[in-house]
CSV table of C-alpha atoms in Angstrom, one decimal:
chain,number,residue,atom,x,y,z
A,1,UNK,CA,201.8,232.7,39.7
A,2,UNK,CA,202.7,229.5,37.9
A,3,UNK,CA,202.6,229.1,34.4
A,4,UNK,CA,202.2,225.5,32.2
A,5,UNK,CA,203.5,225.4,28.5
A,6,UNK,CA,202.3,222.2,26.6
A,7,UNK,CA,203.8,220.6,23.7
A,8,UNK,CA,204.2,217.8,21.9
A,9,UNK,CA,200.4,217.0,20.4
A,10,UNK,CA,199.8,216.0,16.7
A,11,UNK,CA,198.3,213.7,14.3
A,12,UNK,CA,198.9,209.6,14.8
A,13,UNK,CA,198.1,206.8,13.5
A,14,UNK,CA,196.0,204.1,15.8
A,15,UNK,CA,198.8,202.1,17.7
A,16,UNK,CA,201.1,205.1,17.3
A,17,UNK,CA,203.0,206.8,19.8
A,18,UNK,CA,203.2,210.6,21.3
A,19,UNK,CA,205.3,212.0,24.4
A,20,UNK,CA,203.3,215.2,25.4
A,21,UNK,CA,205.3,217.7,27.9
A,22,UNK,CA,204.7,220.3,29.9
A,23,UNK,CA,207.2,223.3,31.5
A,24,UNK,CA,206.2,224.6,34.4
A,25,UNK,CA,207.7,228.1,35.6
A,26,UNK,CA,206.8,230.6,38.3
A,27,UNK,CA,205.5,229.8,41.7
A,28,UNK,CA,206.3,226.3,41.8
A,29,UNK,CA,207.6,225.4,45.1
A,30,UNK,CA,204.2,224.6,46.5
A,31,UNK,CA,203.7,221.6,43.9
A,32,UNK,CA,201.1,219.5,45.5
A,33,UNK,CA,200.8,217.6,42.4
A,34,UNK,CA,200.7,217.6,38.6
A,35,UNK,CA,198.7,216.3,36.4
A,36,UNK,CA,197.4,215.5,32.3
A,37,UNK,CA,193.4,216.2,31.6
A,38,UNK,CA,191.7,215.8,28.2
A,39,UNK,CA,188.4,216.8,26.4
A,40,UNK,CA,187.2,215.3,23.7
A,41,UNK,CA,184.8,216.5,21.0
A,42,UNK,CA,181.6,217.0,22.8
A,43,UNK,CA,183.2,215.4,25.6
A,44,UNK,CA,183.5,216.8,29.4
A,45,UNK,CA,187.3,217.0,30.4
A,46,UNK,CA,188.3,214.5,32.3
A,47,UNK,CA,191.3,213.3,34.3
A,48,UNK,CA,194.3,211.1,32.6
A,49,UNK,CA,197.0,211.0,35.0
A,50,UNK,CA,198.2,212.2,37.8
A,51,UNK,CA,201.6,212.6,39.4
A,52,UNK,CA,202.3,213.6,43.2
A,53,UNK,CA,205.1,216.0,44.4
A,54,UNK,CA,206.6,212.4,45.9
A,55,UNK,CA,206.3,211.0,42.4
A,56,UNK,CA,203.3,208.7,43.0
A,57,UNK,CA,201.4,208.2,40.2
A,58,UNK,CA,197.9,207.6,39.2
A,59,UNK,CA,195.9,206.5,35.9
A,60,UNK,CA,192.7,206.6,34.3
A,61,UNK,CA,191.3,202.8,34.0
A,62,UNK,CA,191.4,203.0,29.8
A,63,UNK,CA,194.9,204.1,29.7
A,64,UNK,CA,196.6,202.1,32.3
A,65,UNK,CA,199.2,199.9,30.9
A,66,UNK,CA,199.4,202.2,27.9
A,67,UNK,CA,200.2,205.7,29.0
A,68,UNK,CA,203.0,206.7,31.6
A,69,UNK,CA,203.0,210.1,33.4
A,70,UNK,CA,207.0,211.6,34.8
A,71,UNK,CA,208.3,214.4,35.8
A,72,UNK,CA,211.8,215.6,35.5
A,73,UNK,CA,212.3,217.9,38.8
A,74,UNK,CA,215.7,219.6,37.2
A,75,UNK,CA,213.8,220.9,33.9
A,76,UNK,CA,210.6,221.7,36.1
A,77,UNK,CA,208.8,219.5,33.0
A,78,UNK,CA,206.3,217.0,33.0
A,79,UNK,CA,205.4,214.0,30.6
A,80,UNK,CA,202.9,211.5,29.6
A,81,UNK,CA,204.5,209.0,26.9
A,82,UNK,CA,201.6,207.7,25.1
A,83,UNK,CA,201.6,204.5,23.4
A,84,UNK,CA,198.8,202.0,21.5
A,85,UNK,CA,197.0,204.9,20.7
A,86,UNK,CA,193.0,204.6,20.0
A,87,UNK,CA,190.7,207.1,18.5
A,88,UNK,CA,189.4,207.2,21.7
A,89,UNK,CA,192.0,208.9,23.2
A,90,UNK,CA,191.6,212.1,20.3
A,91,UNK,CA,191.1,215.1,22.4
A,92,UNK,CA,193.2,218.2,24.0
A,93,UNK,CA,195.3,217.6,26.7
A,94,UNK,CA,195.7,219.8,29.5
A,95,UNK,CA,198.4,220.0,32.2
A,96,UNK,CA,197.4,220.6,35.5
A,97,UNK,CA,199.3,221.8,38.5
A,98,UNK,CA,197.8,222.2,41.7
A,99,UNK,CA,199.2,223.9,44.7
A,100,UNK,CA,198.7,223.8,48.2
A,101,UNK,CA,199.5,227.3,50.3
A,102,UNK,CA,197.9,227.5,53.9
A,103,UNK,CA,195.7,224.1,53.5
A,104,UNK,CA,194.3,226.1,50.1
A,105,UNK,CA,194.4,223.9,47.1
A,106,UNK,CA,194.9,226.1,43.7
A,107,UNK,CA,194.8,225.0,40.5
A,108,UNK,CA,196.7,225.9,37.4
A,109,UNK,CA,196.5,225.0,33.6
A,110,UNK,CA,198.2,224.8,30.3
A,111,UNK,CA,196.6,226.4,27.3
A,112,UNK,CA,196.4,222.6,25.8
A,113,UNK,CA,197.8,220.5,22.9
A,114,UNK,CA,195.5,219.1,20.6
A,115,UNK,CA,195.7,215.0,20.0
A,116,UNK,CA,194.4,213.2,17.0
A,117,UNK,CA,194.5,209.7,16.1
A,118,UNK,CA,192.9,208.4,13.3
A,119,UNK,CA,191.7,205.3,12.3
């Protein structure tokens, strides 16, 4: 089993900065990849950013340039450092790590961290 503790979500200001992480423990040898989801209010979740096990990473078109996802392999922790903040981007963030065990994908999540940023 694998489990994904989030921190680091609050209230901003727009244009502020957050660094959200996220400590993974457990069954983690099998990392595939990692990654940051969000749902807004009334919103679907939806992908943010994505990290790969040979640190490759991938964005979202509306955060590119503004958020960056690392992962620190000695803590087992993840990142996003999110910067120019919009309203937009108010919703909870989830970490995602998925797993690959006998060509079997398996996906696990954080309980999330709420974001706010007002206007």
């Amino acid at each position: 089993q694998v489990q994904l503790v989030e921190s680091g979500g609050g209230l901003v200001q727009t244009g502020g900065s957050l660094r959200l992480s996220c400590a993974a423990s457990g069954s983690i040898f099998s990392m595939y990849a990692m990654g940051w989801y969000r749902q807004g209010p009334g919103k679907q979740r939806e992908l943010v950013a994505t990290i790969t096990r040979g640190g490759a990473a991938n964005y979202v078109d509306s955060v590119k340039g503004r958020f960056t996802i690392s992962r620190d392999n000695a803590k087992n922790t993840m990142y996003l450092e999110m910067t120019s903040l919009k309203p937009e981007d108010t919703a909870v963030y989830y970490c995602n790590l998925r797993t690959l065990v006998h060509t079997v994908f398996y996906d696990y999540w954080g309980q999330g961290t709420p974001v706010t940023v007002s206007s």
